[in-house]
Each structure stands twice: as C-alpha cells, then as structure tokens.
Amino acid sequence: MRSVPENVTPEQITAQVLASFDDAPQDRLREIMHSLVSHLHAFVRDVELTEAEWSGAIEALTATGHITDDRRQEFILWSDSLGVSMLVDALAHPVPSNATESTVLGPFYVANSPLRESGESIAEQAAGTPAWVHGRVLSLDGAPIAGAELDVWQNGDNRLYAVQDPDAPDDHLRGRFATDADGRFAFRAVRPVPYPIPDDGPVGRMLQATGRHPWRPAHIHIVARAPGHRNLTTHIFDADSDYLERDTVFAVKPGLVRTFQPRAADDPDRPAGVQEPWVSLELELVLAPGDPDGEPDGEIVDRGRTH
Ligand code: BEZ
Ligand code: FE
C-alpha cells in the first residue's frame, strides 16, 4: 500500500497544489499558476471562507456562465466592475506618456462597423442632441497621421447601445472613419448620456448586495488604429456628466474628460441637416509608436453583443 500524508494541514494543502505545477513546461504559465494558487489560498485563509460562502461563489460563477452568450459577456463585466480591466490597462500603458490615454473597451464593441464618409452621421435614427466631433490624429512628435482609422460607438438618449436595443438598426451609433492627408477627421454623433451597466445578472446582484450603483458617466468610445502605431482604445467623457467621480468600472482618466460646447441652432458652422441646438467637440488623439513597418498592433477582441 502506498503512503498518503497522515495529517493534511492547510499549509500542506497549499504546498501540494503549488508543487503540482512545478513541472509545467511553460515558465510563464508556471509562474502564473503558482501566484494564482498562493493568492487564492491566502484569500481563503484571510477571510476564513465558510462552506456556504464557497457555495455562493460557485453559484455566482455558474450564473455568470449561464448568462454569457454571443450577445452578453458577464465575465468581462466582473473584470470591469472589480477594477481588473483598468489595472491590466494601467500596467500595459504606464504613465507618463504624451500619447492619448487608454481606457476599457467595454462589452459593447462590435467589430466591422460600417466605413463612413468624413462628416457622416453615425445615428441612423433620432438619438439625442446632435454632436459634431472633429479633430486630428497625431504622432507623438506632432506629425499628422493620414489614413488612421477611428472606430467609434456610443449610446443614444435612451441610454442604450444599438446592440442592446431591439428597436435600433444594427449599425446605429457606430462607424469607422479615416483621417485625411492632414490627419483630420469629422463625424456627426449625438451627445452621449450616463447609463447603468447591465445589472440584471450576477454582477448586478454583487453591486446591489454591496451597496454599489451600476452607473457610468456619459462617453463616446473610440478605437484608433494606424500603421506603425499602437492601437488606442479609449473614451471621451463629457465634462458635464454625472458619475465622472464614481464610474462603476473605474475607467475615467482626467485627460479624457472634454467639454461638449453648446451651439445654437442658427450657428453658422452647424452641420448639414441639423435644425436644433447642437454641441461640438474638438479632439486631438495622439498615438504612441509601434512597429514602423507593421500593421497597427494590439488585438481588439470582439466581445460580442450584449443586451
Ligand atoms: C462601456 O463603456 O460600454 C462599458 C464598460 C464596462 C462595463 C460596461 C460597459
Ligand atoms: Fe460605454
């Protein structure tokens, strides 16, 4: 008969699990698994996790799997609402940098938005106060980047992204725009509004149980891509929005907060087709250098459609 340890103490359990990864062939994977097990076991000890609490955690993870599909990504919502997404972002993009700051992608990105003409509207139906968004994309040295792509998406005044809204056309409030020879871009959007992250699943139950709110401040999402530069995944936040100081996913950076300038209906610069008061937003997006000969780097994962 083979021998098994007589008294399995908590310390021995942790040591056995750590040792089980000692022969993992990839150094990085071994490092990650050792650290994960060390911290996970330390956490269980620290809070003296009860069996009922352990069951509750398994139920929350199971519910997370059940509610996630190709239109809803509850795992990313956990990452966002626990600040992990922003921590990974901060480690990947250390400050200081003179490039425009990055922030979370969020769960509402949908790949292959329509390519639109400069100046075109991304709103395919009424969606709020018109917003004229224009500016330039520049390298760190201030040189304009011609042919950069801006992939933009946002919510409308019903608080919903098109992927959440069964009444909206698929391409509503999203589009891709190219910069001209001077690095300039322009598009018609609408003024975004604050909105709650999806809170009818396990993340919402965590927020409710811990007395947290689900709200995000108003913002427009932009992914900027240009050959020879790093992809920039960011938001532009409305300086007049509620929740700037208490974003539920911790994604506000002061450098990303901008004023949407109120403009009168009869302002001579008003964009074609706008009859009502509107707002304008001027932006300079500065991209960090990447591989000079390569494609824009950094993978953007299509996180599926959430509603
Ligand atoms: C968003 O900005 O679309 C978003 C980001 C994180 C969680 C939920 C939504
Ligand atoms: Fe958003």
PDB file of C-alpha atoms and ligand atoms in Angstrom:
ATOM      1  CA  MET A   1       0.000   0.000   0.000  1.00  0.00           C
ATOM      2  CA  ARG A   2       1.281   3.426  -0.900  1.00  0.00           C
ATOM      3  CA  SER A   3       1.646   6.051   1.815  1.00  0.00           C
ATOM      4  CA  VAL A   4      -0.519   9.147   1.946  1.00  0.00           C
ATOM      5  CA  PRO A   5       0.121  12.119   4.236  1.00  0.00           C
ATOM      6  CA  GLU A   6      -1.439  11.489   7.670  1.00  0.00           C
ATOM      7  CA  ASN A   7      -2.406  14.972   8.754  1.00  0.00           C
ATOM      8  CA  VAL A   8      -3.216  17.255   5.864  1.00  0.00           C
ATOM      9  CA  THR A   9      -2.867  20.723   7.314  1.00  0.00           C
ATOM     10  CA  PRO A  10      -3.968  23.855   5.427  1.00  0.00           C
ATOM     11  CA  GLU A  11      -0.296  24.647   4.811  1.00  0.00           C
ATOM     12  CA  GLN A  12       0.325  21.163   3.389  1.00  0.00           C
ATOM     13  CA  ILE A  13      -2.646  21.506   1.017  1.00  0.00           C
ATOM     14  CA  THR A  14      -1.269  24.777  -0.355  1.00  0.00           C
ATOM     15  CA  ALA A  15       2.231  23.320  -0.678  1.00  0.00           C
ATOM     16  CA  GLN A  16       0.913  20.247  -2.549  1.00  0.00           C
ATOM     17  CA  VAL A  17      -1.071  22.317  -5.016  1.00  0.00           C
ATOM     18  CA  LEU A  18       1.876  24.647  -5.635  1.00  0.00           C
ATOM     19  CA  ALA A  19       4.176  21.667  -6.198  1.00  0.00           C
ATOM     20  CA  SER A  20       1.723  20.158  -8.702  1.00  0.00           C
ATOM     21  CA  PHE A  21       2.682  22.956 -11.133  1.00  0.00           C
ATOM     22  CA  ASP A  22       6.443  22.624 -10.672  1.00  0.00           C
ATOM     23  CA  ASP A  23       6.902  20.688 -13.916  1.00  0.00           C
ATOM     24  CA  ALA A  24       4.670  22.871 -16.091  1.00  0.00           C
ATOM     25  CA  PRO A  25       6.671  23.214 -19.311  1.00  0.00           C
ATOM     26  CA  GLN A  26       5.967  26.903 -19.902  1.00  0.00           C
ATOM     27  CA  ASP A  27       7.795  29.189 -17.435  1.00  0.00           C
ATOM     28  CA  ARG A  28       5.190  31.921 -17.664  1.00  0.00           C
ATOM     29  CA  LEU A  29       2.265  29.556 -17.100  1.00  0.00           C
ATOM     30  CA  ARG A  30       4.058  28.008 -14.106  1.00  0.00           C
ATOM     31  CA  GLU A  31       4.660  31.482 -12.660  1.00  0.00           C
ATOM     32  CA  ILE A  32       1.014  32.472 -13.155  1.00  0.00           C
ATOM     33  CA  MET A  33      -0.385  29.260 -11.631  1.00  0.00           C
ATOM     34  CA  HIS A  34       1.951  29.448  -8.611  1.00  0.00           C
ATOM     35  CA  SER A  35       0.984  33.034  -7.944  1.00  0.00           C
ATOM     36  CA  LEU A  36      -2.728  32.400  -8.536  1.00  0.00           C
ATOM     37  CA  VAL A  37      -2.793  29.461  -6.084  1.00  0.00           C
ATOM     38  CA  SER A  38      -0.728  31.353  -3.479  1.00  0.00           C
ATOM     39  CA  HIS A  39      -3.044  34.374  -3.562  1.00  0.00           C
ATOM     40  CA  LEU A  40      -6.249  32.347  -3.795  1.00  0.00           C
ATOM     41  CA  HIS A  41      -5.322  30.195  -0.817  1.00  0.00           C
ATOM     42  CA  ALA A  42      -4.170  33.247   1.143  1.00  0.00           C
ATOM     43  CA  PHE A  43      -7.531  34.901   0.431  1.00  0.00           C
ATOM     44  CA  VAL A  44      -9.492  31.835   1.594  1.00  0.00           C
ATOM     45  CA  ARG A  45      -7.438  31.780   4.806  1.00  0.00           C
ATOM     46  CA  ASP A  46      -7.652  35.526   5.286  1.00  0.00           C
ATOM     47  CA  VAL A  47     -11.468  35.695   5.192  1.00  0.00           C
ATOM     48  CA  GLU A  48     -11.866  32.187   6.685  1.00  0.00           C
ATOM     49  CA  LEU A  49     -14.207  31.325   3.826  1.00  0.00           C
ATOM     50  CA  THR A  50     -17.131  29.204   5.019  1.00  0.00           C
ATOM     51  CA  GLU A  51     -18.617  26.306   3.073  1.00  0.00           C
ATOM     52  CA  ALA A  52     -21.806  28.340   2.473  1.00  0.00           C
ATOM     53  CA  GLU A  53     -19.761  31.237   1.101  1.00  0.00           C
ATOM     54  CA  TRP A  54     -17.801  28.854  -1.112  1.00  0.00           C
ATOM     55  CA  SER A  55     -21.134  27.516  -2.483  1.00  0.00           C
ATOM     56  CA  GLY A  56     -22.343  31.057  -3.080  1.00  0.00           C
ATOM     57  CA  ALA A  57     -19.220  31.828  -5.107  1.00  0.00           C
ATOM     58  CA  ILE A  58     -19.709  28.674  -7.209  1.00  0.00           C
ATOM     59  CA  GLU A  59     -23.345  29.674  -7.822  1.00  0.00           C
ATOM     60  CA  ALA A  60     -22.267  33.179  -8.928  1.00  0.00           C
ATOM     61  CA  LEU A  61     -19.701  31.714 -11.346  1.00  0.00           C
ATOM     62  CA  THR A  62     -22.268  29.234 -12.678  1.00  0.00           C
ATOM     63  CA  ALA A  63     -24.787  32.044 -13.215  1.00  0.00           C
ATOM     64  CA  THR A  64     -22.062  34.038 -14.968  1.00  0.00           C
ATOM     65  CA  GLY A  65     -21.525  31.189 -17.411  1.00  0.00           C
ATOM     66  CA  HIS A  66     -25.242  30.711 -17.996  1.00  0.00           C
ATOM     67  CA  ILE A  67     -25.939  34.381 -18.753  1.00  0.00           C
ATOM     68  CA  THR A  68     -22.930  34.769 -21.072  1.00  0.00           C
ATOM     69  CA  ASP A  69     -23.518  34.187 -24.772  1.00  0.00           C
ATOM     70  CA  ASP A  70     -22.573  35.834 -28.060  1.00  0.00           C
ATOM     71  CA  ARG A  71     -24.610  38.905 -27.086  1.00  0.00           C
ATOM     72  CA  ARG A  72     -23.648  39.197 -23.434  1.00  0.00           C
ATOM     73  CA  GLN A  73     -20.248  38.957 -21.726  1.00  0.00           C
ATOM     74  CA  GLU A  74     -20.736  38.774 -17.953  1.00  0.00           C
ATOM     75  CA  PHE A  75     -17.129  37.653 -17.283  1.00  0.00           C
ATOM     76  CA  ILE A  76     -15.824  40.946 -18.689  1.00  0.00           C
ATOM     77  CA  LEU A  77     -18.385  42.778 -16.581  1.00  0.00           C
ATOM     78  CA  TRP A  78     -16.885  41.134 -13.467  1.00  0.00           C
ATOM     79  CA  SER A  79     -13.422  42.197 -14.619  1.00  0.00           C
ATOM     80  CA  ASP A  80     -14.642  45.746 -15.260  1.00  0.00           C
ATOM     81  CA  SER A  81     -16.652  46.121 -12.050  1.00  0.00           C
ATOM     82  CA  LEU A  82     -13.805  44.744  -9.879  1.00  0.00           C
ATOM     83  CA  GLY A  83     -11.303  47.127 -11.477  1.00  0.00           C
ATOM     84  CA  VAL A  84      -9.245  44.335 -13.049  1.00  0.00           C
ATOM     85  CA  SER A  85      -9.715  45.669 -16.597  1.00  0.00           C
ATOM     86  CA  MET A  86      -8.380  49.081 -15.575  1.00  0.00           C
ATOM     87  CA  LEU A  87      -5.485  47.518 -13.650  1.00  0.00           C
ATOM     88  CA  VAL A  88      -4.437  45.475 -16.698  1.00  0.00           C
ATOM     89  CA  ASP A  89      -4.758  48.646 -18.813  1.00  0.00           C
ATOM     90  CA  ALA A  90      -2.649  50.657 -16.355  1.00  0.00           C
ATOM     91  CA  LEU A  91       0.099  48.023 -16.344  1.00  0.00           C
ATOM     92  CA  ALA A  92       0.092  47.824 -20.160  1.00  0.00           C
ATOM     93  CA  HIS A  93       0.190  51.611 -20.620  1.00  0.00           C
ATOM     94  CA  PRO A  94       2.394  53.108 -17.907  1.00  0.00           C
ATOM     95  CA  VAL A  95       2.218  56.849 -17.362  1.00  0.00           C
ATOM     96  CA  PRO A  96       3.749  59.277 -18.081  1.00  0.00           C
ATOM     97  CA  SER A  97       3.257  59.203 -21.814  1.00  0.00           C
ATOM     98  CA  ASN A  98       2.360  62.048 -24.116  1.00  0.00           C
ATOM     99  CA  ALA A  99       0.045  59.786 -26.066  1.00  0.00           C
ATOM    100  CA  THR A 100      -3.715  59.957 -25.502  1.00  0.00           C
ATOM    101  CA  GLU A 101      -4.580  57.735 -22.557  1.00  0.00           C
ATOM    102  CA  SER A 102      -6.351  54.428 -22.956  1.00  0.00           C
ATOM    103  CA  THR A 103      -9.278  53.016 -21.019  1.00  0.00           C
ATOM    104  CA  VAL A 104     -11.531  49.944 -21.056  1.00  0.00           C
ATOM    105  CA  LEU A 105     -13.036  48.600 -24.270  1.00  0.00           C
ATOM    106  CA  GLY A 106     -16.240  47.525 -22.524  1.00  0.00           C
ATOM    107  CA  PRO A 107     -18.679  44.832 -23.634  1.00  0.00           C
ATOM    108  CA  PHE A 108     -20.499  46.757 -26.381  1.00  0.00           C
ATOM    109  CA  TYR A 109     -17.771  46.798 -29.030  1.00  0.00           C
ATOM    110  CA  VAL A 110     -18.851  45.133 -32.251  1.00  0.00           C
ATOM    111  CA  ALA A 111     -16.223  44.563 -34.953  1.00  0.00           C
ATOM    112  CA  ASN A 112     -16.656  45.612 -38.580  1.00  0.00           C
ATOM    113  CA  SER A 113     -18.672  48.779 -38.053  1.00  0.00           C
ATOM    114  CA  PRO A 114     -19.623  50.416 -41.363  1.00  0.00           C
ATOM    115  CA  LEU A 115     -16.976  52.536 -43.087  1.00  0.00           C
ATOM    116  CA  ARG A 116     -18.483  56.026 -43.296  1.00  0.00           C
ATOM    117  CA  GLU A 117     -17.606  59.207 -45.190  1.00  0.00           C
ATOM    118  CA  SER A 118     -15.985  62.050 -43.269  1.00  0.00           C
ATOM    119  CA  GLY A 119     -18.749  64.202 -41.771  1.00  0.00           C
ATOM    120  CA  GLU A 120     -21.360  61.444 -41.948  1.00  0.00           C
ATOM    121  CA  SER A 121     -23.723  60.777 -39.043  1.00  0.00           C
ATOM    122  CA  ILE A 122     -23.380  57.583 -37.019  1.00  0.00           C
ATOM    123  CA  ALA A 123     -27.003  57.981 -35.846  1.00  0.00           C
ATOM    124  CA  GLU A 124     -29.338  56.051 -38.143  1.00  0.00           C
ATOM    125  CA  GLN A 125     -32.425  57.265 -36.294  1.00  0.00           C
ATOM    126  CA  ALA A 126     -33.262  60.045 -33.794  1.00  0.00           C
ATOM    127  CA  ALA A 127     -30.996  59.540 -30.760  1.00  0.00           C
ATOM    128  CA  GLY A 128     -30.489  62.863 -28.959  1.00  0.00           C
ATOM    129  CA  THR A 129     -28.726  66.226 -29.255  1.00  0.00           C
ATOM    130  CA  PRO A 130     -26.549  66.302 -32.396  1.00  0.00           C
ATOM    131  CA  ALA A 131     -22.809  66.419 -31.641  1.00  0.00           C
ATOM    132  CA  TRP A 132     -20.223  67.466 -34.222  1.00  0.00           C
ATOM    133  CA  VAL A 133     -16.991  65.630 -33.360  1.00  0.00           C
ATOM    134  CA  HIS A 134     -13.876  66.674 -35.231  1.00  0.00           C
ATOM    135  CA  GLY A 135     -10.119  66.889 -34.839  1.00  0.00           C
ATOM    136  CA  ARG A 136      -6.818  65.320 -35.766  1.00  0.00           C
ATOM    137  CA  VAL A 137      -4.842  62.164 -35.175  1.00  0.00           C
ATOM    138  CA  LEU A 138      -1.164  62.848 -34.496  1.00  0.00           C
ATOM    139  CA  SER A 139       2.067  61.008 -33.750  1.00  0.00           C
ATOM    140  CA  LEU A 140       3.981  61.774 -30.537  1.00  0.00           C
ATOM    141  CA  ASP A 141       6.149  64.278 -32.476  1.00  0.00           C
ATOM    142  CA  GLY A 142       3.022  66.201 -33.568  1.00  0.00           C
ATOM    143  CA  ALA A 143       3.079  64.933 -37.171  1.00  0.00           C
ATOM    144  CA  PRO A 144      -0.415  64.297 -38.592  1.00  0.00           C
ATOM    145  CA  ILE A 145      -1.280  60.656 -39.308  1.00  0.00           C
ATOM    146  CA  ALA A 146      -3.006  60.241 -42.661  1.00  0.00           C
ATOM    147  CA  GLY A 147      -5.157  57.161 -43.173  1.00  0.00           C
ATOM    148  CA  ALA A 148      -5.654  56.419 -39.465  1.00  0.00           C
ATOM    149  CA  GLU A 149      -8.927  54.643 -38.687  1.00  0.00           C
ATOM    150  CA  LEU A 150     -11.289  55.766 -35.934  1.00  0.00           C
ATOM    151  CA  ASP A 151     -13.766  53.096 -34.863  1.00  0.00           C
ATOM    152  CA  VAL A 152     -16.470  54.862 -32.797  1.00  0.00           C
ATOM    153  CA  TRP A 153     -19.538  53.718 -30.884  1.00  0.00           C
ATOM    154  CA  GLN A 154     -21.774  55.243 -28.256  1.00  0.00           C
ATOM    155  CA  ASN A 155     -25.223  55.158 -26.662  1.00  0.00           C
ATOM    156  CA  GLY A 156     -28.258  57.279 -27.500  1.00  0.00           C
ATOM    157  CA  ASP A 157     -30.551  59.296 -25.258  1.00  0.00           C
ATOM    158  CA  ASN A 158     -32.479  56.085 -24.384  1.00  0.00           C
ATOM    159  CA  ARG A 159     -29.177  55.061 -22.641  1.00  0.00           C
ATOM    160  CA  LEU A 160     -28.788  52.032 -24.916  1.00  0.00           C
ATOM    161  CA  TYR A 161     -26.085  50.932 -27.331  1.00  0.00           C
ATOM    162  CA  ALA A 162     -27.515  49.573 -30.575  1.00  0.00           C
ATOM    163  CA  VAL A 163     -26.567  46.013 -29.560  1.00  0.00           C
ATOM    164  CA  GLN A 164     -28.797  46.352 -26.501  1.00  0.00           C
ATOM    165  CA  ASP A 165     -31.712  47.900 -28.348  1.00  0.00           C
ATOM    166  CA  PRO A 166     -34.009  45.580 -30.292  1.00  0.00           C
ATOM    167  CA  ASP A 167     -35.584  48.634 -31.990  1.00  0.00           C
ATOM    168  CA  ALA A 168     -32.305  50.022 -33.364  1.00  0.00           C
ATOM    169  CA  PRO A 169     -30.692  49.140 -36.714  1.00  0.00           C
ATOM    170  CA  ASP A 170     -27.508  47.072 -36.265  1.00  0.00           C
ATOM    171  CA  ASP A 171     -25.205  49.894 -37.402  1.00  0.00           C
ATOM    172  CA  HIS A 172     -26.893  52.647 -35.371  1.00  0.00           C
ATOM    173  CA  LEU A 173     -24.469  54.850 -33.390  1.00  0.00           C
ATOM    174  CA  ARG A 174     -21.322  53.190 -34.661  1.00  0.00           C
ATOM    175  CA  GLY A 175     -18.991  53.648 -37.603  1.00  0.00           C
ATOM    176  CA  ARG A 176     -15.409  53.789 -38.852  1.00  0.00           C
ATOM    177  CA  PHE A 177     -13.818  56.963 -40.242  1.00  0.00           C
ATOM    178  CA  ALA A 178     -10.461  57.534 -41.959  1.00  0.00           C
ATOM    179  CA  THR A 179      -8.260  60.594 -41.429  1.00  0.00           C
ATOM    180  CA  ASP A 180      -7.331  62.744 -44.447  1.00  0.00           C
ATOM    181  CA  ALA A 181      -3.835  63.814 -45.543  1.00  0.00           C
ATOM    182  CA  ASP A 182      -3.667  66.310 -42.629  1.00  0.00           C
ATOM    183  CA  GLY A 183      -4.732  63.697 -40.099  1.00  0.00           C
ATOM    184  CA  ARG A 184      -8.196  65.282 -39.862  1.00  0.00           C
ATOM    185  CA  PHE A 185     -11.461  63.514 -39.128  1.00  0.00           C
ATOM    186  CA  ALA A 186     -15.061  64.609 -38.551  1.00  0.00           C
ATOM    187  CA  PHE A 187     -18.326  62.859 -37.830  1.00  0.00           C
ATOM    188  CA  ARG A 188     -21.796  63.570 -36.558  1.00  0.00           C
ATOM    189  CA  ALA A 189     -22.694  61.808 -33.320  1.00  0.00           C
ATOM    190  CA  VAL A 190     -25.153  62.605 -30.542  1.00  0.00           C
ATOM    191  CA  ARG A 191     -24.409  63.794 -27.041  1.00  0.00           C
ATOM    192  CA  PRO A 192     -23.934  60.575 -25.017  1.00  0.00           C
ATOM    193  CA  VAL A 193     -25.770  60.074 -21.713  1.00  0.00           C
ATOM    194  CA  PRO A 194     -24.869  58.279 -18.456  1.00  0.00           C
ATOM    195  CA  TYR A 195     -26.101  54.689 -18.315  1.00  0.00           C
ATOM    196  CA  PRO A 196     -26.168  51.693 -15.970  1.00  0.00           C
ATOM    197  CA  ILE A 197     -24.066  48.659 -16.900  1.00  0.00           C
ATOM    198  CA  PRO A 198     -26.245  45.534 -17.350  1.00  0.00           C
ATOM    199  CA  ASP A 199     -27.327  44.832 -13.762  1.00  0.00           C
ATOM    200  CA  ASP A 200     -29.855  42.004 -14.129  1.00  0.00           C
ATOM    201  CA  GLY A 201     -27.240  39.247 -13.669  1.00  0.00           C
ATOM    202  CA  PRO A 202     -24.676  38.137 -11.078  1.00  0.00           C
ATOM    203  CA  VAL A 203     -22.611  41.336 -11.359  1.00  0.00           C
ATOM    204  CA  GLY A 204     -25.763  43.389 -10.733  1.00  0.00           C
ATOM    205  CA  ARG A 205     -26.521  41.232  -7.673  1.00  0.00           C
ATOM    206  CA  MET A 206     -22.982  41.861  -6.380  1.00  0.00           C
ATOM    207  CA  LEU A 207     -23.419  45.626  -6.888  1.00  0.00           C
ATOM    208  CA  GLN A 208     -26.779  45.589  -5.118  1.00  0.00           C
ATOM    209  CA  ALA A 209     -25.552  43.438  -2.204  1.00  0.00           C
ATOM    210  CA  THR A 210     -22.541  45.682  -1.657  1.00  0.00           C
ATOM    211  CA  GLY A 211     -24.445  48.958  -1.932  1.00  0.00           C
ATOM    212  CA  ARG A 212     -22.765  49.958  -5.198  1.00  0.00           C
ATOM    213  CA  HIS A 213     -24.521  51.709  -8.089  1.00  0.00           C
ATOM    214  CA  PRO A 214     -24.245  50.470 -11.712  1.00  0.00           C
ATOM    215  CA  TRP A 215     -23.791  53.862 -13.458  1.00  0.00           C
ATOM    216  CA  ARG A 216     -21.174  55.060 -15.931  1.00  0.00           C
ATOM    217  CA  PRO A 217     -20.620  58.706 -16.931  1.00  0.00           C
ATOM    218  CA  ALA A 218     -21.508  59.803 -20.488  1.00  0.00           C
ATOM    219  CA  HIS A 219     -18.817  58.998 -23.065  1.00  0.00           C
ATOM    220  CA  ILE A 220     -18.064  58.201 -26.686  1.00  0.00           C
ATOM    221  CA  HIS A 221     -15.875  55.154 -27.372  1.00  0.00           C
ATOM    222  CA  ILE A 222     -13.017  55.364 -29.869  1.00  0.00           C
ATOM    223  CA  VAL A 223     -10.510  52.793 -31.057  1.00  0.00           C
ATOM    224  CA  ALA A 224      -7.837  54.493 -33.205  1.00  0.00           C
ATOM    225  CA  ARG A 225      -5.615  52.353 -35.432  1.00  0.00           C
ATOM    226  CA  ALA A 226      -2.775  53.435 -37.714  1.00  0.00           C
ATOM    227  CA  PRO A 227       0.147  51.531 -39.260  1.00  0.00           C
ATOM    228  CA  GLY A 228       3.343  51.973 -37.264  1.00  0.00           C
ATOM    229  CA  HIS A 229       1.413  52.969 -34.141  1.00  0.00           C
ATOM    230  CA  ARG A 230      -0.109  51.222 -31.155  1.00  0.00           C
ATOM    231  CA  ASN A 231      -3.857  50.797 -31.198  1.00  0.00           C
ATOM    232  CA  LEU A 232      -5.527  53.255 -28.858  1.00  0.00           C
ATOM    233  CA  THR A 233      -8.684  52.059 -27.073  1.00  0.00           C
ATOM    234  CA  THR A 234     -10.247  54.957 -25.258  1.00  0.00           C
ATOM    235  CA  HIS A 235     -13.328  57.006 -24.340  1.00  0.00           C
ATOM    236  CA  ILE A 236     -14.001  60.726 -24.465  1.00  0.00           C
ATOM    237  CA  PHE A 237     -16.013  61.667 -21.378  1.00  0.00           C
ATOM    238  CA  ASP A 238     -18.473  64.572 -21.242  1.00  0.00           C
ATOM    239  CA  ALA A 239     -17.172  67.087 -18.665  1.00  0.00           C
ATOM    240  CA  ASP A 240     -20.779  67.937 -17.658  1.00  0.00           C
ATOM    241  CA  SER A 241     -21.809  64.342 -16.982  1.00  0.00           C
ATOM    242  CA  ASP A 242     -22.885  62.875 -13.667  1.00  0.00           C
ATOM    243  CA  TYR A 243     -20.817  59.955 -12.298  1.00  0.00           C
ATOM    244  CA  LEU A 244     -17.418  61.235 -13.501  1.00  0.00           C
ATOM    245  CA  GLU A 245     -16.086  60.809  -9.949  1.00  0.00           C
ATOM    246  CA  ARG A 246     -17.767  57.452  -9.338  1.00  0.00           C
ATOM    247  CA  ASP A 247     -17.727  55.444 -12.543  1.00  0.00           C
ATOM    248  CA  THR A 248     -18.744  51.909 -11.595  1.00  0.00           C
ATOM    249  CA  VAL A 249     -15.920  50.465 -13.748  1.00  0.00           C
ATOM    250  CA  PHE A 250     -13.256  52.970 -12.567  1.00  0.00           C
ATOM    251  CA  ALA A 251     -12.411  53.934 -16.171  1.00  0.00           C
ATOM    252  CA  VAL A 252     -12.322  57.761 -16.005  1.00  0.00           C
ATOM    253  CA  LYS A 253      -8.940  59.426 -16.506  1.00  0.00           C
ATOM    254  CA  PRO A 254      -8.825  63.231 -16.173  1.00  0.00           C
ATOM    255  CA  GLY A 255      -7.066  63.593 -19.541  1.00  0.00           C
ATOM    256  CA  LEU A 256     -10.043  62.002 -21.287  1.00  0.00           C
ATOM    257  CA  VAL A 257     -12.657  64.453 -19.985  1.00  0.00           C
ATOM    258  CA  ARG A 258     -13.668  67.106 -22.552  1.00  0.00           C
ATOM    259  CA  THR A 259     -16.239  69.879 -22.836  1.00  0.00           C
ATOM    260  CA  PHE A 260     -19.005  69.412 -25.368  1.00  0.00           C
ATOM    261  CA  GLN A 261     -19.541  73.045 -26.478  1.00  0.00           C
ATOM    262  CA  PRO A 262     -23.211  74.099 -26.696  1.00  0.00           C
ATOM    263  CA  ARG A 263     -24.011  75.645 -30.104  1.00  0.00           C
ATOM    264  CA  ALA A 264     -27.154  77.481 -31.238  1.00  0.00           C
ATOM    265  CA  ALA A 265     -29.458  76.168 -33.958  1.00  0.00           C
ATOM    266  CA  ASP A 266     -28.530  79.176 -36.138  1.00  0.00           C
ATOM    267  CA  ASP A 267     -24.760  78.873 -35.555  1.00  0.00           C
ATOM    268  CA  PRO A 268     -23.179  79.394 -39.000  1.00  0.00           C
ATOM    269  CA  ASP A 269     -20.962  76.292 -38.511  1.00  0.00           C
ATOM    270  CA  ARG A 270     -23.882  73.948 -37.937  1.00  0.00           C
ATOM    271  CA  PRO A 271     -23.541  70.605 -39.728  1.00  0.00           C
ATOM    272  CA  ALA A 272     -25.839  69.846 -42.669  1.00  0.00           C
ATOM    273  CA  GLY A 273     -29.234  68.564 -41.620  1.00  0.00           C
ATOM    274  CA  VAL A 274     -29.082  69.941 -38.061  1.00  0.00           C
ATOM    275  CA  GLN A 275     -32.031  72.244 -37.281  1.00  0.00           C
ATOM    276  CA  GLU A 276     -31.879  72.240 -33.496  1.00  0.00           C
ATOM    277  CA  PRO A 277     -29.328  73.318 -30.845  1.00  0.00           C
ATOM    278  CA  TRP A 278     -26.239  71.108 -31.067  1.00  0.00           C
ATOM    279  CA  VAL A 279     -22.881  70.591 -29.390  1.00  0.00           C
ATOM    280  CA  SER A 280     -19.364  70.375 -30.775  1.00  0.00           C
ATOM    281  CA  LEU A 281     -16.315  68.504 -29.566  1.00  0.00           C
ATOM    282  CA  GLU A 282     -12.798  69.100 -30.844  1.00  0.00           C
ATOM    283  CA  LEU A 283     -10.217  66.369 -30.219  1.00  0.00           C
ATOM    284  CA  GLU A 284      -6.567  65.650 -30.772  1.00  0.00           C
ATOM    285  CA  LEU A 285      -5.749  61.970 -30.494  1.00  0.00           C
ATOM    286  CA  VAL A 286      -2.050  61.203 -30.100  1.00  0.00           C
ATOM    287  CA  LEU A 287      -0.886  57.660 -30.882  1.00  0.00           C
ATOM    288  CA  ALA A 288       2.195  56.006 -29.404  1.00  0.00           C
ATOM    289  CA  PRO A 289       4.672  54.466 -31.836  1.00  0.00           C
ATOM    290  CA  GLY A 290       4.520  50.761 -32.693  1.00  0.00           C
ATOM    291  CA  ASP A 291       6.227  48.589 -35.264  1.00  0.00           C
ATOM    292  CA  PRO A 292       7.104  51.072 -38.072  1.00  0.00           C
ATOM    293  CA  ASP A 293       6.517  48.530 -40.840  1.00  0.00           C
ATOM    294  CA  GLY A 294       3.749  46.540 -39.277  1.00  0.00           C
ATOM    295  CA  GLU A 295       0.015  46.543 -39.068  1.00  0.00           C
ATOM    296  CA  PRO A 296      -1.497  48.516 -36.185  1.00  0.00           C
ATOM    297  CA  ASP A 297      -0.704  46.393 -33.162  1.00  0.00           C
ATOM    298  CA  GLY A 298      -2.740  45.279 -30.192  1.00  0.00           C
ATOM    299  CA  GLU A 299      -5.539  42.836 -30.666  1.00  0.00           C
ATOM    300  CA  ILE A 300      -9.103  44.037 -30.278  1.00  0.00           C
ATOM    301  CA  VAL A 301     -11.389  41.267 -29.219  1.00  0.00           C
ATOM    302  CA  ASP A 302     -14.964  41.483 -30.394  1.00  0.00           C
ATOM    303  CA  ARG A 303     -16.656  40.941 -27.060  1.00  0.00           C
ATOM    304  CA  GLY A 304     -19.963  40.011 -28.544  1.00  0.00           C
ATOM    305  CA  ARG A 305     -23.262  41.727 -28.407  1.00  0.00           C
ATOM    306  CA  THR A 306     -24.816  42.474 -25.063  1.00  0.00           C
ATOM    307  CA  HIS A 307     -28.400  43.261 -24.306  1.00  0.00           C
TER     308      HIS A 307
HETATM  309  C1  BEZ B   1     -18.913  50.577 -21.738  1.00  0.00           C
HETATM  310  O1  BEZ B   1     -18.364  51.647 -21.654  1.00  0.00           O
HETATM  311  O2  BEZ B   1     -19.566  50.362 -22.753  1.00  0.00           O
HETATM  312  C2  BEZ B   1     -18.826  49.604 -20.596  1.00  0.00           C
HETATM  313  C3  BEZ B   1     -17.602  49.380 -19.998  1.00  0.00           C
HETATM  314  C4  BEZ B   1     -17.514  48.490 -18.946  1.00  0.00           C
HETATM  315  C5  BEZ B   1     -18.655  47.820 -18.499  1.00  0.00           C
HETATM  316  C6  BEZ B   1     -19.872  48.064 -19.115  1.00  0.00           C
HETATM  317  C7  BEZ B   1     -19.968  48.968 -20.160  1.00  0.00           C
HETATM  318 FE    FE B   2     -19.737  52.741 -22.931  1.00  0.00          FE
END
